Amino acid sequence: MSPRGVAIPDLRDRLFDAAERIVAREGAAALTSRAITGEAGCAKGVLHTHFGGVDAFVAELVLDRYARAAAAARALPGRAGEDSVAANLAGVALGLLDSLDPGVVGLAMSSHATSCRIREALAEGAPGFDAIQGALTAYLDAEQRLGRLPDTTDTATTALAVVGTVHHLLMTGWAGAPDPREQTERLVALLV
């Protein structure tokens, strides 16, 4: 709430966007509540008031980005028959890859409180990699029914390979590492 008791419009997104700008510009070590609220143009205590602290905030940021990627993946089965199978799969995979800066992923992995909060939310049904994998499987099944994939294609394993690879690349990405986008596109081309 703002000082007058009125909710701050789009506060959550403003804080998330501010955090991502800080990590991209200065690295994960610069991500403090003061830096985030300053970048977002908010009062210093607003992050703690709304999230309880930086660990919970980072967990919510990660969960938000996973949810966005899952929503994009859920739309994919409706596009069966459009564009190429490889382009459609790569689009979702690259969207997931771009959903989080490796620095944010590193913060989430290095904080026990953050990683526990993410695991708990996923166990309670928050959309994550499983939802994305399910949507990719549904999409590949639809393409198979249209005859754009061979009947022998193991759609569930193909979806797992794409999501598993992107997960790996997110967890091991860092500045100067090989381009994960190129690796993802090569994998998708190989699989389909």
PDB file of C-alpha atoms in Angstrom:
ATOM      1  CA  MET A   1       0.000   0.000   0.000  1.00  0.00           C
ATOM      2  CA  SER A   2       1.112   3.511  -0.648  1.00  0.00           C
ATOM      3  CA  PRO A   3       1.172   6.042   2.210  1.00  0.00           C
ATOM      4  CA  ARG A   4      -2.494   6.937   1.546  1.00  0.00           C
ATOM      5  CA  GLY A   5      -3.631   3.307   1.735  1.00  0.00           C
ATOM      6  CA  VAL A   6      -4.003   2.889  -2.012  1.00  0.00           C
ATOM      7  CA  ALA A   7      -2.393  -0.131  -3.635  1.00  0.00           C
ATOM      8  CA  ILE A   8       0.591   0.687  -5.838  1.00  0.00           C
ATOM      9  CA  PRO A   9      -0.366  -0.277  -9.389  1.00  0.00           C
ATOM     10  CA  ASP A  10       1.722  -3.066 -10.941  1.00  0.00           C
ATOM     11  CA  LEU A  11       4.083  -3.060  -7.928  1.00  0.00           C
ATOM     12  CA  ARG A  12       4.983  -6.723  -8.282  1.00  0.00           C
ATOM     13  CA  ASP A  13       5.928  -6.362 -11.949  1.00  0.00           C
ATOM     14  CA  ARG A  14       7.820  -3.135 -11.292  1.00  0.00           C
ATOM     15  CA  LEU A  15       9.902  -4.829  -8.610  1.00  0.00           C
ATOM     16  CA  PHE A  16      10.502  -7.936 -10.738  1.00  0.00           C
ATOM     17  CA  ASP A  17      11.551  -5.861 -13.747  1.00  0.00           C
ATOM     18  CA  ALA A  18      13.815  -3.721 -11.546  1.00  0.00           C
ATOM     19  CA  ALA A  19      15.508  -6.822 -10.130  1.00  0.00           C
ATOM     20  CA  GLU A  20      16.142  -8.214 -13.595  1.00  0.00           C
ATOM     21  CA  ARG A  21      17.656  -4.916 -14.762  1.00  0.00           C
ATOM     22  CA  ILE A  22      19.977  -4.858 -11.742  1.00  0.00           C
ATOM     23  CA  VAL A  23      21.143  -8.433 -12.288  1.00  0.00           C
ATOM     24  CA  ALA A  24      21.694  -7.830 -16.011  1.00  0.00           C
ATOM     25  CA  ARG A  25      23.608  -4.626 -15.375  1.00  0.00           C
ATOM     26  CA  GLU A  26      25.526  -5.335 -12.160  1.00  0.00           C
ATOM     27  CA  GLY A  27      25.291  -9.039 -11.456  1.00  0.00           C
ATOM     28  CA  ALA A  28      23.446 -11.066  -8.852  1.00  0.00           C
ATOM     29  CA  ALA A  29      25.570  -9.822  -5.947  1.00  0.00           C
ATOM     30  CA  ALA A  30      24.072  -6.339  -6.399  1.00  0.00           C
ATOM     31  CA  LEU A  31      20.525  -7.590  -5.811  1.00  0.00           C
ATOM     32  CA  THR A  32      19.554  -6.129  -2.438  1.00  0.00           C
ATOM     33  CA  SER A  33      16.164  -4.923  -1.277  1.00  0.00           C
ATOM     34  CA  ARG A  34      17.432  -1.345  -1.265  1.00  0.00           C
ATOM     35  CA  ALA A  35      18.762  -1.666  -4.834  1.00  0.00           C
ATOM     36  CA  ILE A  36      15.517  -3.245  -6.056  1.00  0.00           C
ATOM     37  CA  THR A  37      13.228  -0.671  -4.489  1.00  0.00           C
ATOM     38  CA  GLY A  38      15.494   2.158  -5.612  1.00  0.00           C
ATOM     39  CA  GLU A  39      15.512   0.886  -9.187  1.00  0.00           C
ATOM     40  CA  ALA A  40      11.723   0.468  -9.088  1.00  0.00           C
ATOM     41  CA  GLY A  41      11.201   3.917  -7.585  1.00  0.00           C
ATOM     42  CA  CYS A  42       9.473   2.559  -4.479  1.00  0.00           C
ATOM     43  CA  ALA A  43       9.845   3.127  -0.756  1.00  0.00           C
ATOM     44  CA  LYS A  44      12.710   1.154   0.796  1.00  0.00           C
ATOM     45  CA  GLY A  45      10.547  -1.122   2.933  1.00  0.00           C
ATOM     46  CA  VAL A  46       8.029  -2.095   0.282  1.00  0.00           C
ATOM     47  CA  LEU A  47       9.854  -5.278  -0.748  1.00  0.00           C
ATOM     48  CA  HIS A  48       9.914  -6.564   2.834  1.00  0.00           C
ATOM     49  CA  THR A  49       6.307  -5.516   3.396  1.00  0.00           C
ATOM     50  CA  HIS A  50       5.008  -7.348   0.323  1.00  0.00           C
ATOM     51  CA  PHE A  51       7.398 -10.301   0.116  1.00  0.00           C
ATOM     52  CA  GLY A  52       8.987 -10.691   3.553  1.00  0.00           C
ATOM     53  CA  GLY A  53      12.541 -10.324   2.256  1.00  0.00           C
ATOM     54  CA  VAL A  54      14.849 -10.838  -0.681  1.00  0.00           C
ATOM     55  CA  ASP A  55      14.806 -14.662  -0.538  1.00  0.00           C
ATOM     56  CA  ALA A  56      11.015 -14.789  -0.789  1.00  0.00           C
ATOM     57  CA  PHE A  57      11.104 -12.085  -3.455  1.00  0.00           C
ATOM     58  CA  VAL A  58      13.566 -14.036  -5.621  1.00  0.00           C
ATOM     59  CA  ALA A  59      11.441 -17.177  -5.202  1.00  0.00           C
ATOM     60  CA  GLU A  60       8.360 -15.274  -6.359  1.00  0.00           C
ATOM     61  CA  LEU A  61      10.280 -13.816  -9.296  1.00  0.00           C
ATOM     62  CA  VAL A  62      11.384 -17.289 -10.413  1.00  0.00           C
ATOM     63  CA  LEU A  63       7.860 -18.704  -9.984  1.00  0.00           C
ATOM     64  CA  ASP A  64       6.385 -15.789 -11.923  1.00  0.00           C
ATOM     65  CA  ARG A  65       8.758 -16.336 -14.838  1.00  0.00           C
ATOM     66  CA  TYR A  66       8.073 -20.086 -14.837  1.00  0.00           C
ATOM     67  CA  ALA A  67       4.339 -19.348 -14.892  1.00  0.00           C
ATOM     68  CA  ARG A  68       4.767 -17.031 -17.870  1.00  0.00           C
ATOM     69  CA  ALA A  69       6.772 -19.654 -19.753  1.00  0.00           C
ATOM     70  CA  ALA A  70       4.162 -22.306 -18.902  1.00  0.00           C
ATOM     71  CA  ALA A  71       1.372 -20.054 -20.208  1.00  0.00           C
ATOM     72  CA  ALA A  72       3.231 -19.645 -23.495  1.00  0.00           C
ATOM     73  CA  ALA A  73       3.726 -23.399 -23.708  1.00  0.00           C
ATOM     74  CA  ARG A  74       0.025 -24.087 -23.018  1.00  0.00           C
ATOM     75  CA  ALA A  75      -0.848 -22.061 -26.126  1.00  0.00           C
ATOM     76  CA  LEU A  76       1.362 -24.223 -28.334  1.00  0.00           C
ATOM     77  CA  PRO A  77      -1.056 -27.147 -28.949  1.00  0.00           C
ATOM     78  CA  GLY A  78      -3.496 -24.667 -30.499  1.00  0.00           C
ATOM     79  CA  ARG A  79      -0.846 -23.772 -33.056  1.00  0.00           C
ATOM     80  CA  ALA A  80      -0.380 -27.323 -34.300  1.00  0.00           C
ATOM     81  CA  GLY A  81      -0.152 -27.304 -38.071  1.00  0.00           C
ATOM     82  CA  GLU A  82       1.208 -23.765 -38.192  1.00  0.00           C
ATOM     83  CA  ASP A  83       4.824 -22.863 -38.962  1.00  0.00           C
ATOM     84  CA  SER A  84       7.275 -25.749 -38.564  1.00  0.00           C
ATOM     85  CA  VAL A  85       7.396 -28.138 -35.629  1.00  0.00           C
ATOM     86  CA  ALA A  86      11.018 -27.184 -34.984  1.00  0.00           C
ATOM     87  CA  ALA A  87      10.247 -23.455 -35.010  1.00  0.00           C
ATOM     88  CA  ASN A  88       7.313 -23.892 -32.633  1.00  0.00           C
ATOM     89  CA  LEU A  89       9.312 -26.034 -30.191  1.00  0.00           C
ATOM     90  CA  ALA A  90      12.311 -23.738 -30.375  1.00  0.00           C
ATOM     91  CA  GLY A  91      10.092 -20.725 -29.717  1.00  0.00           C
ATOM     92  CA  VAL A  92       8.848 -22.161 -26.430  1.00  0.00           C
ATOM     93  CA  ALA A  93      12.264 -23.510 -25.458  1.00  0.00           C
ATOM     94  CA  LEU A  94      13.982 -20.196 -26.156  1.00  0.00           C
ATOM     95  CA  GLY A  95      11.216 -18.345 -24.332  1.00  0.00           C
ATOM     96  CA  LEU A  96      11.875 -20.496 -21.272  1.00  0.00           C
ATOM     97  CA  LEU A  97      15.596 -19.988 -21.651  1.00  0.00           C
ATOM     98  CA  ASP A  98      15.085 -16.225 -21.832  1.00  0.00           C
ATOM     99  CA  SER A  99      12.613 -16.189 -18.945  1.00  0.00           C
ATOM    100  CA  LEU A 100      15.317 -15.821 -16.292  1.00  0.00           C
ATOM    101  CA  ASP A 101      18.758 -14.300 -16.155  1.00  0.00           C
ATOM    102  CA  PRO A 102      21.323 -16.929 -15.108  1.00  0.00           C
ATOM    103  CA  GLY A 103      22.210 -14.643 -12.197  1.00  0.00           C
ATOM    104  CA  VAL A 104      18.671 -14.906 -10.828  1.00  0.00           C
ATOM    105  CA  VAL A 105      18.776 -18.682 -11.242  1.00  0.00           C
ATOM    106  CA  GLY A 106      22.096 -18.716  -9.378  1.00  0.00           C
ATOM    107  CA  LEU A 107      20.553 -16.734  -6.523  1.00  0.00           C
ATOM    108  CA  ALA A 108      17.637 -19.138  -6.343  1.00  0.00           C
ATOM    109  CA  MET A 109      19.950 -22.143  -6.283  1.00  0.00           C
ATOM    110  CA  SER A 110      22.379 -20.718  -3.749  1.00  0.00           C
ATOM    111  CA  SER A 111      19.792 -19.713  -1.164  1.00  0.00           C
ATOM    112  CA  HIS A 112      18.326 -22.620   0.760  1.00  0.00           C
ATOM    113  CA  ALA A 113      15.285 -20.546   1.767  1.00  0.00           C
ATOM    114  CA  THR A 114      14.635 -19.504  -1.833  1.00  0.00           C
ATOM    115  CA  SER A 115      15.048 -22.961  -3.345  1.00  0.00           C
ATOM    116  CA  CYS A 116      12.843 -24.513  -0.638  1.00  0.00           C
ATOM    117  CA  ARG A 117      10.112 -21.944  -1.268  1.00  0.00           C
ATOM    118  CA  ILE A 118      10.244 -22.642  -5.014  1.00  0.00           C
ATOM    119  CA  ARG A 119      10.132 -26.424  -4.497  1.00  0.00           C
ATOM    120  CA  GLU A 120       7.176 -26.088  -2.110  1.00  0.00           C
ATOM    121  CA  ALA A 121       5.243 -23.908  -4.543  1.00  0.00           C
ATOM    122  CA  LEU A 122       5.906 -26.322  -7.406  1.00  0.00           C
ATOM    123  CA  ALA A 123       4.834 -29.263  -5.241  1.00  0.00           C
ATOM    124  CA  GLU A 124       1.610 -27.374  -4.475  1.00  0.00           C
ATOM    125  CA  GLY A 125       0.882 -27.006  -8.178  1.00  0.00           C
ATOM    126  CA  ALA A 126       2.566 -23.789  -9.280  1.00  0.00           C
ATOM    127  CA  PRO A 127       3.349 -24.090 -12.995  1.00  0.00           C
ATOM    128  CA  GLY A 128       6.914 -25.015 -13.713  1.00  0.00           C
ATOM    129  CA  PHE A 129       8.932 -27.353 -15.868  1.00  0.00           C
ATOM    130  CA  ASP A 130       6.388 -30.192 -15.531  1.00  0.00           C
ATOM    131  CA  ALA A 131       3.615 -27.977 -16.907  1.00  0.00           C
ATOM    132  CA  ILE A 132       5.826 -26.916 -19.795  1.00  0.00           C
ATOM    133  CA  GLN A 133       6.779 -30.516 -20.522  1.00  0.00           C
ATOM    134  CA  GLY A 134       3.112 -31.536 -20.504  1.00  0.00           C
ATOM    135  CA  ALA A 135       2.198 -28.745 -22.913  1.00  0.00           C
ATOM    136  CA  LEU A 136       5.044 -29.687 -25.257  1.00  0.00           C
ATOM    137  CA  THR A 137       3.921 -33.327 -25.188  1.00  0.00           C
ATOM    138  CA  ALA A 138       0.345 -32.267 -26.020  1.00  0.00           C
ATOM    139  CA  TYR A 139       1.642 -30.120 -28.863  1.00  0.00           C
ATOM    140  CA  LEU A 140       3.803 -32.914 -30.274  1.00  0.00           C
ATOM    141  CA  ASP A 141       0.858 -35.337 -29.992  1.00  0.00           C
ATOM    142  CA  ALA A 142      -1.278 -32.870 -31.997  1.00  0.00           C
ATOM    143  CA  GLU A 143       1.426 -32.570 -34.650  1.00  0.00           C
ATOM    144  CA  GLN A 144       1.693 -36.342 -34.781  1.00  0.00           C
ATOM    145  CA  ARG A 145      -2.074 -36.633 -35.373  1.00  0.00           C
ATOM    146  CA  LEU A 146      -1.708 -34.142 -38.252  1.00  0.00           C
ATOM    147  CA  GLY A 147       1.032 -36.314 -39.766  1.00  0.00           C
ATOM    148  CA  ARG A 148       3.741 -33.694 -39.290  1.00  0.00           C
ATOM    149  CA  LEU A 149       5.688 -36.028 -37.000  1.00  0.00           C
ATOM    150  CA  PRO A 150       6.295 -39.733 -37.606  1.00  0.00           C
ATOM    151  CA  ASP A 151       4.058 -42.134 -35.662  1.00  0.00           C
ATOM    152  CA  THR A 152       7.223 -43.567 -34.121  1.00  0.00           C
ATOM    153  CA  THR A 153       8.125 -40.280 -32.411  1.00  0.00           C
ATOM    154  CA  ASP A 154       8.126 -40.651 -28.637  1.00  0.00           C
ATOM    155  CA  THR A 155       6.490 -37.312 -27.922  1.00  0.00           C
ATOM    156  CA  ALA A 156       6.834 -37.461 -24.139  1.00  0.00           C
ATOM    157  CA  THR A 157      10.547 -38.213 -24.338  1.00  0.00           C
ATOM    158  CA  THR A 158      11.075 -35.500 -26.938  1.00  0.00           C
ATOM    159  CA  ALA A 159       9.341 -32.973 -24.661  1.00  0.00           C
ATOM    160  CA  LEU A 160      11.425 -34.172 -21.711  1.00  0.00           C
ATOM    161  CA  ALA A 161      14.626 -33.783 -23.747  1.00  0.00           C
ATOM    162  CA  VAL A 162      13.765 -30.192 -24.680  1.00  0.00           C
ATOM    163  CA  VAL A 163      12.691 -29.145 -21.187  1.00  0.00           C
ATOM    164  CA  GLY A 164      15.524 -31.040 -19.504  1.00  0.00           C
ATOM    165  CA  THR A 165      18.113 -29.430 -21.740  1.00  0.00           C
ATOM    166  CA  VAL A 166      16.742 -25.943 -21.178  1.00  0.00           C
ATOM    167  CA  HIS A 167      16.625 -26.605 -17.431  1.00  0.00           C
ATOM    168  CA  HIS A 168      20.259 -27.679 -17.536  1.00  0.00           C
ATOM    169  CA  LEU A 169      21.253 -24.612 -19.545  1.00  0.00           C
ATOM    170  CA  LEU A 170      19.407 -22.313 -17.129  1.00  0.00           C
ATOM    171  CA  MET A 171      21.121 -23.907 -14.145  1.00  0.00           C
ATOM    172  CA  THR A 172      24.591 -23.787 -15.635  1.00  0.00           C
ATOM    173  CA  GLY A 173      24.488 -20.506 -17.545  1.00  0.00           C
ATOM    174  CA  TRP A 174      26.923 -17.712 -16.784  1.00  0.00           C
ATOM    175  CA  ALA A 175      28.470 -14.788 -18.579  1.00  0.00           C
ATOM    176  CA  GLY A 176      30.908 -16.005 -21.208  1.00  0.00           C
ATOM    177  CA  ALA A 177      29.454 -19.528 -21.397  1.00  0.00           C
ATOM    178  CA  PRO A 178      28.629 -20.998 -24.818  1.00  0.00           C
ATOM    179  CA  ASP A 179      25.474 -19.539 -26.324  1.00  0.00           C
ATOM    180  CA  PRO A 180      22.596 -21.591 -24.884  1.00  0.00           C
ATOM    181  CA  ARG A 181      20.241 -20.381 -27.606  1.00  0.00           C
ATOM    182  CA  GLU A 182      22.360 -22.000 -30.294  1.00  0.00           C
ATOM    183  CA  GLN A 183      22.584 -25.237 -28.307  1.00  0.00           C
ATOM    184  CA  THR A 184      18.806 -25.265 -27.816  1.00  0.00           C
ATOM    185  CA  GLU A 185      18.087 -24.689 -31.495  1.00  0.00           C
ATOM    186  CA  ARG A 186      20.507 -27.472 -32.484  1.00  0.00           C
ATOM    187  CA  LEU A 187      18.834 -29.884 -30.046  1.00  0.00           C
ATOM    188  CA  VAL A 188      15.341 -29.101 -31.331  1.00  0.00           C
ATOM    189  CA  ALA A 189      16.482 -29.553 -34.931  1.00  0.00           C
ATOM    190  CA  LEU A 190      18.007 -32.900 -34.022  1.00  0.00           C
ATOM    191  CA  LEU A 191      14.884 -34.105 -32.204  1.00  0.00           C
ATOM    192  CA  VAL A 192      12.353 -33.226 -34.892  1.00  0.00           C
TER     193      VAL A 192
END
